[in-house]
Tab-separated table of N, CA and C in Angstrom:
chain	number	residue	atom	x	y	z
L	91	MET	N	-26.386	164.848	185.363
L	91	MET	CA	-27.391	164.973	186.555
L	91	MET	C	-29.061	165.841	186.048
L	92	LYS	N	-28.363	167.170	186.152
L	92	LYS	CA	-29.504	167.738	185.555
L	92	LYS	C	-30.782	167.039	184.052
L	93	LYS	N	-29.577	166.351	182.990
L	93	LYS	CA	-30.746	166.033	182.158
L	93	LYS	C	-31.665	165.047	182.415
L	94	MET	N	-31.328	164.496	183.268
L	94	MET	CA	-31.435	162.849	184.269
L	94	MET	C	-33.309	163.183	185.167
L	95	SER	N	-32.922	164.137	185.681
L	95	SER	CA	-34.209	164.787	186.094
L	95	SER	C	-35.353	165.593	185.444
L	96	PHE	N	-34.901	165.986	184.669
L	96	PHE	CA	-35.708	166.653	183.654
L	96	PHE	C	-36.458	165.944	182.435
L	97	LEU	N	-35.455	164.227	182.082
L	97	LEU	CA	-36.307	163.795	180.859
L	97	LEU	C	-37.583	162.176	181.901
L	98	PHE	N	-37.047	162.598	183.426
L	98	PHE	CA	-38.182	161.791	184.277
L	98	PHE	C	-39.642	162.651	184.675
L	99	LEU	N	-39.150	163.657	184.939
L	99	LEU	CA	-40.509	164.397	184.805
L	99	LEU	C	-41.041	164.887	183.761
L	100	PHE	N	-40.324	164.678	182.624
L	100	PHE	CA	-40.918	164.136	181.826
L	100	PHE	C	-41.299	163.553	181.751
L	101	LEU	N	-41.342	162.584	181.175
L	101	LEU	CA	-41.783	161.418	180.848
L	101	LEU	C	-42.652	161.432	181.457
L	102	SER	N	-42.632	161.272	183.632
L	102	SER	CA	-43.757	161.593	184.514
L	102	SER	C	-45.489	161.852	184.083
L	103	LEU	N	-45.106	163.545	183.183
L	103	LEU	CA	-45.435	164.627	183.243
L	103	LEU	C	-46.022	163.476	181.903
L	104	LEU	N	-46.093	163.145	181.033
L	104	LEU	CA	-46.517	161.836	179.404
L	104	LEU	C	-48.088	161.216	180.200
L	105	LEU	N	-46.742	161.119	180.705
L	105	LEU	CA	-47.732	159.158	181.348
L	105	LEU	C	-48.680	159.544	181.883
L	106	ALA	N	-48.936	160.760	182.666
L	106	ALA	CA	-49.817	161.128	183.371
L	106	ALA	C	-50.905	161.614	182.174
L	107	ALA	N	-50.094	162.414	181.286
L	107	ALA	CA	-51.050	163.189	180.538
L	107	ALA	C	-51.523	162.054	179.652
L	108	CYS	N	-51.515	161.238	179.850
L	108	CYS	CA	-51.730	159.845	178.456
L	108	CYS	C	-53.283	158.545	180.055
L	109	ALA	N	-52.399	158.961	181.208
L	109	ALA	CA	-53.949	158.416	182.012
L	109	ALA	C	-55.144	158.331	181.362
L	110	PRO	N	-56.281	157.910	181.702
L	110	PRO	CA	-57.702	158.180	181.643
L	110	PRO	C	-57.794	159.139	182.229
L	111	LYS	N	-58.366	160.270	182.186
L	111	LYS	CA	-59.373	161.078	183.064
L	111	LYS	C	-59.800	160.357	184.277
L	112	VAL	N	-60.183	160.489	185.797
L	112	VAL	CA	-60.703	159.649	186.276
L	112	VAL	C	-62.305	160.733	186.920
L	113	GLU	N	-63.344	160.329	186.511
L	113	GLU	CA	-64.426	161.258	186.101
L	113	GLU	C	-65.415	161.478	187.995
L	114	VAL	N	-65.075	159.772	188.243
L	114	VAL	CA	-66.240	159.183	189.460
L	114	VAL	C	-64.807	157.717	190.323
L	115	SER	N	-64.594	158.821	191.473
L	115	SER	CA	-64.099	158.093	192.745
L	115	SER	C	-64.149	158.696	193.485
L	116	GLN	N	-64.851	156.184	193.861
L	116	GLN	CA	-65.954	156.487	195.364
L	116	GLN	C	-65.532	154.767	196.205
L	117	ASN	N	-65.278	154.772	197.074
L	117	ASN	CA	-64.475	153.039	197.974
L	117	ASN	C	-64.061	152.722	196.815
L	118	GLY	N	-62.549	153.074	195.690
L	118	GLY	CA	-61.541	152.423	195.883
L	118	GLY	C	-62.313	151.510	194.214
L	119	ILE	N	-63.443	152.827	193.548
L	119	ILE	CA	-63.673	151.506	192.564
L	119	ILE	C	-63.493	153.405	191.669
L	120	GLU	N	-62.644	153.691	190.258
L	120	GLU	CA	-62.547	154.470	189.953
L	120	GLU	C	-63.049	153.504	188.240
L	121	ILE	N	-63.715	155.289	187.691
L	121	ILE	CA	-64.439	155.372	186.753
L	121	ILE	C	-63.992	156.463	185.859
L	122	ALA	N	-63.891	155.938	184.922
L	122	ALA	CA	-63.057	157.302	182.998
L	122	ALA	C	-63.655	156.914	182.078
L	123	GLN	N	-63.420	157.870	181.106
L	123	GLN	CA	-63.870	158.301	180.232
L	123	GLN	C	-65.295	157.024	179.287
L	124	SER	N	-66.098	157.373	180.616
L	124	SER	CA	-67.486	156.913	180.633
L	124	SER	C	-68.438	157.665	179.408
L	125	LYS	N	-69.753	157.745	178.488
L	125	LYS	CA	-70.535	157.563	177.776
L	125	LYS	C	-71.752	157.288	177.368
L	126	ALA	N	-72.614	157.473	176.825
L	126	ALA	CA	-73.563	156.799	176.377
L	126	ALA	C	-74.475	157.034	175.307
L	127	ARG	N	-74.356	155.894	174.675
L	127	ARG	CA	-74.722	156.221	173.211
L	127	ARG	C	-76.046	156.283	172.347
L	128	LEU	N	-76.778	156.300	172.015
L	128	LEU	CA	-78.124	156.301	171.764
L	128	LEU	C	-78.561	156.532	170.225
L	129	SER	N	-79.032	154.899	168.997
L	129	SER	CA	-79.451	155.950	168.215
L	129	SER	C	-79.886	156.766	167.633
L	130	SER	N	-80.304	157.497	166.515
L	130	SER	CA	-81.323	158.759	166.379
L	130	SER	C	-82.196	157.911	166.667
L	131	ALA	N	-82.762	157.234	166.930
L	131	ALA	CA	-83.813	156.681	166.864
L	131	ALA	C	-84.138	157.024	168.432
L	132	GLY	N	-83.495	156.893	169.400
L	132	GLY	CA	-83.882	156.929	171.026
L	132	GLY	C	-83.634	158.478	171.457
L	133	MET	N	-83.434	159.244	170.647
L	133	MET	CA	-82.665	161.340	170.732
L	133	MET	C	-84.274	161.874	170.119
L	134	ALA	N	-84.360	162.220	171.300
L	134	ALA	CA	-85.742	163.212	170.954
L	134	ALA	C	-85.928	164.034	170.575
L	135	GLY	N	-86.837	164.040	169.282
L	135	GLY	CA	-86.786	164.799	168.508
L	135	GLY	C	-86.479	164.640	166.865
L	136	MET	N	-85.593	163.212	166.758
L	136	MET	CA	-84.864	163.284	165.581
L	136	MET	C	-86.006	161.931	165.036
L	137	ASN	N	-85.969	162.335	164.371
L	137	ASN	CA	-86.698	161.225	163.141
L	137	ASN	C	-88.602	160.913	163.753
L	138	GLY	N	-87.962	162.384	164.442
L	138	GLY	CA	-89.998	162.237	165.113
L	138	GLY	C	-90.190	161.649	165.585
L	139	MET	N	-89.769	160.213	166.214
L	139	MET	CA	-89.757	159.346	167.254
L	139	MET	C	-89.742	160.217	168.065
L	140	GLY	N	-90.715	159.472	169.559
L	140	GLY	CA	-90.796	159.917	170.694
L	140	GLY	C	-89.963	158.774	171.769
L	141	ALA	N	-89.978	158.816	172.712
L	141	ALA	CA	-89.064	157.478	174.090
L	141	ALA	C	-89.819	156.224	173.504
L	142	GLY	N	-91.111	156.319	173.863
L	142	GLY	CA	-91.866	155.098	173.495
L	142	GLY	C	-91.114	153.737	172.333
L	143	GLU	N	-91.504	154.800	171.473
L	143	GLU	CA	-90.218	154.558	169.846
L	143	GLU	C	-88.777	154.215	169.869
L	144	SER	N	-88.910	154.462	170.951
L	144	SER	CA	-86.535	154.401	171.065
L	144	SER	C	-86.215	152.623	170.331
L	145	THR	N	-84.614	152.786	170.483
L	145	THR	CA	-84.341	151.653	170.105
L	145	THR	C	-83.448	151.233	171.137
L	146	PRO	N	-82.372	150.597	171.074
L	146	PRO	CA	-81.679	150.893	172.717
L	146	PRO	C	-80.499	151.522	171.922
L	147	GLY	N	-80.141	151.502	173.920
L	147	GLY	CA	-78.723	152.188	173.443
L	147	GLY	C	-77.054	151.282	174.183
L	148	ALA	N	-76.250	152.099	174.429
L	148	ALA	CA	-74.995	151.946	174.866
L	148	ALA	C	-74.459	152.521	176.385
L	149	VAL	N	-73.941	152.092	177.054
L	149	VAL	CA	-73.465	152.888	177.877
L	149	VAL	C	-71.784	152.263	177.736
L	150	PHE	N	-70.485	153.145	178.103
L	150	PHE	CA	-69.457	152.911	176.994
L	150	PHE	C	-68.307	153.388	179.009
L	151	MET	N	-67.438	152.691	179.193
L	151	MET	CA	-66.779	153.039	180.199
L	151	MET	C	-65.234	152.758	180.600
L	152	THR	N	-64.524	152.649	181.584
L	152	THR	CA	-63.942	151.786	181.890
L	152	THR	C	-63.355	152.193	183.724
L	153	ILE	N	-63.775	150.822	184.232
L	153	ILE	CA	-63.438	150.827	185.352
L	153	ILE	C	-62.442	150.075	186.337
L	154	LYS	N	-61.373	150.554	187.402
L	154	LYS	CA	-60.660	150.056	187.547
L	154	LYS	C	-61.066	150.250	189.554
L	155	ASN	N	-60.273	149.130	189.883
L	155	ASN	CA	-60.535	148.757	190.981
L	155	ASN	C	-59.700	149.140	192.253
L	156	ALA	N	-59.024	149.941	192.520
L	156	ALA	CA	-58.232	150.479	192.961
L	156	ALA	C	-57.793	149.156	195.106
L	157	ASN	N	-58.810	148.770	194.954
L	157	ASN	CA	-58.296	147.784	195.863
L	157	ASN	C	-57.445	147.562	196.318
L	158	SER	N	-57.674	146.188	197.295
L	158	SER	CA	-56.775	144.869	197.094
L	158	SER	C	-57.580	143.746	196.878
L	159	GLU	N	-58.324	143.655	197.208
L	159	GLU	CA	-59.701	142.880	196.445
L	159	GLU	C	-60.465	143.009	195.541
L	160	THR	N	-60.546	141.399	194.595
L	160	THR	CA	-61.563	142.215	193.428
L	160	THR	C	-63.074	141.892	194.012
L	161	ASP	N	-63.208	143.181	193.223
L	161	ASP	CA	-65.389	143.873	193.244
L	161	ASP	C	-65.564	142.959	192.450
L	162	THR	N	-66.531	143.006	192.483
L	162	THR	CA	-67.664	142.159	191.853
L	162	THR	C	-68.843	142.692	191.062
L	163	LEU	N	-69.236	143.577	189.408
L	163	LEU	CA	-69.832	144.633	189.214
L	163	LEU	C	-71.234	143.564	189.449
L	164	VAL	N	-72.197	144.056	190.733
L	164	VAL	CA	-74.068	143.061	190.599
L	164	VAL	C	-75.059	143.174	190.241
L	165	GLY	N	-74.814	144.330	189.531
L	165	GLY	CA	-75.879	145.428	189.577
L	165	GLY	C	-75.935	146.830	188.402
L	166	VAL	N	-76.619	146.992	187.967
L	166	VAL	CA	-76.386	148.241	187.277
L	166	VAL	C	-78.279	148.694	186.899
L	167	SER	N	-78.471	150.045	186.580
L	167	SER	CA	-79.062	150.815	187.216
L	167	SER	C	-78.855	152.095	185.780
L	168	ALA	N	-80.088	152.436	185.353
L	168	ALA	CA	-80.666	154.218	184.471
L	168	ALA	C	-81.652	154.548	184.489
L	169	ASP	N	-81.260	156.323	185.616
L	169	ASP	CA	-82.523	157.308	185.816
L	169	ASP	C	-82.859	157.341	183.587
L	170	PHE	N	-82.105	156.491	182.586
L	170	PHE	CA	-82.827	156.901	181.326
L	170	PHE	C	-84.012	156.562	180.580
L	171	GLY	N	-83.981	154.812	181.226
L	171	GLY	CA	-84.234	153.838	180.872
L	171	GLY	C	-83.849	152.598	181.086
L	172	ASP	N	-83.959	150.987	181.050
L	172	ASP	CA	-84.037	150.096	181.753
L	172	ASP	C	-81.934	149.405	181.872
L	173	ALA	N	-81.362	148.397	182.972
L	173	ALA	CA	-80.370	149.235	182.563
L	173	ALA	C	-79.433	147.965	182.494
L	174	GLU	N	-78.718	146.657	181.728
L	174	GLU	CA	-78.443	145.703	182.088
L	174	GLU	C	-77.285	145.154	181.357
L	175	LEU	N	-76.014	145.135	182.247
L	175	LEU	CA	-75.046	144.703	181.838
L	175	LEU	C	-74.735	143.435	180.772
L	176	HIS	N	-74.523	143.614	179.303
L	176	HIS	CA	-74.182	142.602	178.999
L	176	HIS	C	-72.787	142.191	177.681
L	177	GLU	N	-72.649	140.996	177.164
L	177	GLU	CA	-71.481	141.169	176.373
L	177	GLU	C	-71.759	140.496	175.120
L	178	THR	N	-71.381	140.539	174.266
L	178	THR	CA	-71.241	140.137	172.817
L	178	THR	C	-69.687	139.284	172.874
L	179	VAL	N	-70.798	138.150	172.353
L	179	VAL	CA	-70.291	137.344	172.405
L	179	VAL	C	-69.505	136.710	170.611
L	180	MET	N	-68.962	135.576	170.390
L	180	MET	CA	-69.580	134.875	168.373
L	180	MET	C	-69.808	133.300	169.008
L	181	VAL	N	-70.833	133.158	167.913
L	181	VAL	CA	-70.975	131.694	168.365
L	181	VAL	C	-71.617	132.156	166.969
L	182	ASP	N	-70.408	130.505	166.317
L	182	ASP	CA	-71.476	129.813	164.989
L	182	ASP	C	-71.012	131.433	164.254
L	183	ASN	N	-69.713	131.834	163.902
L	183	ASN	CA	-69.551	132.309	162.794
L	183	ASN	C	-70.495	133.746	163.185
L	184	VAL	N	-71.401	134.167	164.121
L	184	VAL	CA	-72.295	135.437	164.473
L	184	VAL	C	-72.638	135.769	165.951
L	185	MET	N	-72.351	137.412	165.970
L	185	MET	CA	-72.144	137.937	166.919
L	185	MET	C	-73.068	137.752	167.315
L	186	SER	N	-73.106	137.773	168.277
L	186	SER	CA	-74.889	138.457	169.515
L	186	SER	C	-74.750	138.992	170.578
L	187	MET	N	-75.166	139.916	171.477
L	187	MET	CA	-75.247	140.251	172.355
L	187	MET	C	-75.937	139.518	173.323
L	188	ARG	N	-75.592	139.017	175.013
L	188	ARG	CA	-76.948	138.051	176.364
L	188	ARG	C	-76.342	139.227	176.802
L	189	PRO	N	-76.771	139.246	178.253
L	189	PRO	CA	-77.126	139.519	179.567
L	189	PRO	C	-76.029	139.318	180.466
L	190	VAL	N	-75.442	139.360	180.777
L	190	VAL	CA	-74.292	138.793	182.087
L	190	VAL	C	-74.756	138.946	183.732
L	191	PRO	N	-74.527	138.503	184.597
L	191	PRO	CA	-75.600	138.414	185.322
L	191	PRO	C	-73.790	139.591	186.205
L	192	GLN	N	-72.955	139.224	186.331
L	192	GLN	CA	-71.982	140.003	187.178
L	192	GLN	C	-71.195	140.543	186.365
L	193	LEU	N	-69.476	140.819	186.756
L	193	LEU	CA	-68.640	141.232	186.426
L	193	LEU	C	-67.677	141.198	186.828
L	194	GLU	N	-66.656	140.403	187.940
L	194	GLU	CA	-65.153	141.119	188.343
L	194	GLU	C	-64.551	141.708	188.019
L	195	ILE	N	-63.641	142.077	188.845
L	195	ILE	CA	-62.930	143.300	188.446
L	195	ILE	C	-62.012	143.343	189.491
L	196	PRO	N	-60.738	141.926	189.251
L	196	PRO	CA	-60.012	142.135	190.389
L	196	PRO	C	-58.692	143.407	190.646
L	197	ALA	N	-58.490	142.805	191.838
L	197	ALA	CA	-57.589	143.964	192.003
L	197	ALA	C	-57.118	144.844	191.332
L	198	GLY	N	-56.353	146.217	191.368
L	198	GLY	CA	-55.847	146.734	191.489
L	198	GLY	C	-55.854	147.225	189.039
L	199	ALA	N	-56.628	146.511	188.588
L	199	ALA	CA	-57.002	145.742	187.179
L	199	ALA	C	-57.913	147.379	186.861
L	200	MET	N	-58.271	147.267	185.941
L	200	MET	CA	-59.084	148.525	184.947
L	200	MET	C	-59.987	147.716	183.559
L	201	VAL	N	-60.823	146.895	184.269
L	201	VAL	CA	-61.991	146.928	182.905
L	201	VAL	C	-62.533	147.905	181.887
L	202	GLU	N	-62.773	147.257	180.801
L	202	GLU	CA	-62.953	148.248	179.580
L	202	GLU	C	-64.597	147.687	179.431
L	203	LEU	N	-65.528	148.149	179.726
L	203	LEU	CA	-66.865	148.172	178.917
L	203	LEU	C	-66.820	148.873	177.457
L	204	LYS	N	-66.659	148.125	176.678
L	204	LYS	CA	-66.679	149.116	175.402
L	204	LYS	C	-67.299	147.654	174.087
L	205	SER	N	-67.819	149.219	173.190
L	205	SER	CA	-68.214	148.590	171.604
L	205	SER	C	-67.929	147.019	171.528
L	206	GLY	N	-68.425	145.802	170.829
L	206	GLY	CA	-67.889	144.466	170.920
L	206	GLY	C	-67.956	143.887	172.632
L	207	SER	N	-67.362	144.560	173.046
L	207	SER	CA	-67.441	143.674	174.393
L	207	SER	C	-67.764	143.598	175.590
L	208	TYR	N	-68.035	143.508	176.875
L	208	TYR	CA	-68.413	143.987	177.686
L	208	TYR	C	-69.262	145.417	177.606
L	209	HIS	N	-70.712	145.841	178.397
L	209	HIS	CA	-70.900	147.263	178.267
L	209	HIS	C	-72.615	147.064	178.424
L	210	ILE	N	-73.119	148.593	179.260
L	210	ILE	CA	-74.506	148.557	179.711
L	210	ILE	C	-75.218	148.473	178.422
L	211	MET	N	-76.303	147.816	177.854
L	211	MET	CA	-77.552	148.111	177.128
L	211	MET	C	-78.643	149.055	178.505
L	212	ILE	N	-79.036	149.828	176.826
L	212	ILE	CA	-80.197	150.823	177.707
L	212	ILE	C	-81.685	150.089	177.097
L	213	MET	N	-81.892	149.467	177.521
L	213	MET	CA	-83.190	149.068	175.924
L	213	MET	C	-84.748	150.457	177.160
L	214	ASN	N	-85.564	150.552	176.820
L	214	ASN	CA	-86.938	151.634	177.040
L	214	ASN	C	-86.002	152.992	177.236
L	215	PRO	N	-85.250	153.435	176.304
L	215	PRO	CA	-84.841	154.774	176.786
L	215	PRO	C	-86.328	155.514	177.365
L	216	LYS	N	-85.653	156.689	177.538
L	216	LYS	CA	-86.571	157.687	177.602
L	216	LYS	C	-85.994	158.423	176.617
L	217	ALA	N	-87.376	159.663	176.257
L	217	ALA	CA	-86.435	160.558	174.811
L	217	ALA	C	-84.772	161.244	175.493
L	218	VAL	N	-84.195	161.981	175.370
L	218	VAL	CA	-82.900	162.298	175.596
L	218	VAL	C	-82.182	163.031	174.605
L	219	HIS	N	-81.526	164.175	175.016
L	219	HIS	CA	-80.879	164.661	173.608
L	219	HIS	C	-79.735	164.907	173.892
L	220	VAL	N	-78.656	165.192	172.750
L	220	VAL	CA	-77.236	165.159	173.292
L	220	VAL	C	-77.147	166.884	173.884
L	221	GLY	N	-75.255	165.502	174.313
L	221	GLY	CA	-75.061	166.145	176.080
L	221	GLY	C	-76.198	166.729	177.160
L	222	ASP	N	-77.190	166.011	176.811
L	222	ASP	CA	-77.782	166.421	177.741
L	222	ASP	C	-77.105	165.093	179.384
L	223	ILE	N	-77.514	165.072	180.128
L	223	ILE	CA	-76.393	164.068	182.015
L	223	ILE	C	-77.223	163.169	182.111
L	224	VAL	N	-77.228	162.256	182.424
L	224	VAL	CA	-77.299	161.208	182.821
L	224	VAL	C	-76.792	160.769	183.845
L	225	HIS	N	-77.609	159.431	184.800
L	225	HIS	CA	-76.864	159.113	185.543
L	225	HIS	C	-77.135	157.455	185.612
L	226	ILE	N	-75.113	156.417	185.899
L	226	ILE	CA	-75.751	155.678	185.330
L	226	ILE	C	-75.768	155.133	187.075
L	227	THR	N	-76.338	153.280	187.755
L	227	THR	CA	-75.858	153.650	189.249
L	227	THR	C	-75.323	152.721	189.080
L	228	LEU	N	-74.219	152.120	189.307
L	228	LEU	CA	-73.550	150.644	189.323
L	228	LEU	C	-73.138	150.235	190.911
L	229	GLN	N	-73.490	148.762	190.775
L	229	GLN	CA	-73.821	148.268	191.901
L	229	GLN	C	-72.447	147.293	192.807
L	230	PHE	N	-71.536	147.216	193.382
L	230	PHE	CA	-70.369	146.224	193.440
L	230	PHE	C	-71.324	145.529	195.067
L	231	GLU	N	-70.714	144.375	194.740
L	231	GLU	CA	-70.149	143.397	195.560
L	231	GLU	C	-69.437	144.339	197.029
L	232	LYS	N	-68.446	144.938	197.292
L	232	LYS	CA	-68.157	145.693	197.886
L	232	LYS	C	-68.180	146.987	198.432
L	233	ALA	N	-68.130	146.897	197.583
L	233	ALA	CA	-68.237	149.033	197.496
L	233	ALA	C	-68.568	149.986	197.587
L	234	GLY	N	-70.525	148.899	197.480
L	234	GLY	CA	-71.956	148.754	197.278
L	234	GLY	C	-71.752	149.835	195.794
L	235	GLU	N	-72.655	150.958	196.148
L	235	GLU	CA	-73.787	151.954	195.524
L	235	GLU	C	-72.285	152.825	194.481
L	236	VAL	N	-71.907	152.952	193.162
L	236	VAL	CA	-72.159	154.486	192.277
L	236	VAL	C	-72.070	155.213	191.812
L	237	ILE	N	-72.138	156.084	191.832
L	237	ILE	CA	-73.626	156.524	190.178
L	237	ILE	C	-72.346	158.269	189.884
L	238	VAL	N	-72.380	157.873	188.800
L	238	VAL	CA	-71.453	157.777	187.271
L	238	VAL	C	-72.943	158.821	186.403
L	239	PRO	N	-71.949	160.537	186.540
L	239	PRO	CA	-72.698	160.878	185.036
L	239	PRO	C	-72.438	160.805	184.722
L	240	ILE	N	-73.482	160.802	182.900
L	240	ILE	CA	-73.414	160.704	181.372
L	240	ILE	C	-73.444	161.704	180.773
L	241	SER	N	-72.720	161.951	179.811
L	241	SER	CA	-73.555	162.916	178.897
L	241	SER	C	-73.948	162.554	177.481
L	242	ILE	N	-75.387	162.700	177.237
L	242	ILE	CA	-75.456	161.629	176.573
L	242	ILE	C	-75.143	162.046	174.493
L	243	SER	N	-74.308	161.468	173.992
L	243	SER	CA	-73.630	161.289	172.393
L	243	SER	C	-74.253	160.437	171.722
L	244	ASN	N	-73.932	160.878	170.561
L	244	ASN	CA	-74.567	159.900	169.302
L	244	ASN	C	-73.250	159.465	168.482
L	245	LYS	N	-72.189	159.608	168.729
L	245	LYS	CA	-71.107	159.342	168.324
L	245	LYS	C	-70.128	157.714	169.163
């Protein structure tokens, strides 16, 4: 019995360690693994380019809906550029991105915003540096506004 209890405790701790660390939890919406990635042209002081010459970037994260009803992400905004919810699609063997008006997050489910899938595009980014903390605002139909602090990365 003692071995079984130890095994159960060990497995529970192992599973907890593998779960993404929740960074923001508000109104049943949990955000984890958030990161903002801009190209070097979008970074202040890199390649001699300023904010007016920057190229688009992307924001990635996991969104978990811990509520008992489906919620819908209906808008995104950023304090460091113009933000749009996008998805990557393959049309006639050509990969492209297109804006999407909303994204359903089913009850109890997790949706990953990632490269090659749904993500948040940042156009006309302001000059930022690696390690700067910026903010993305997610607007949900039911949960309302969720503000996510994110660290700028170039990876």
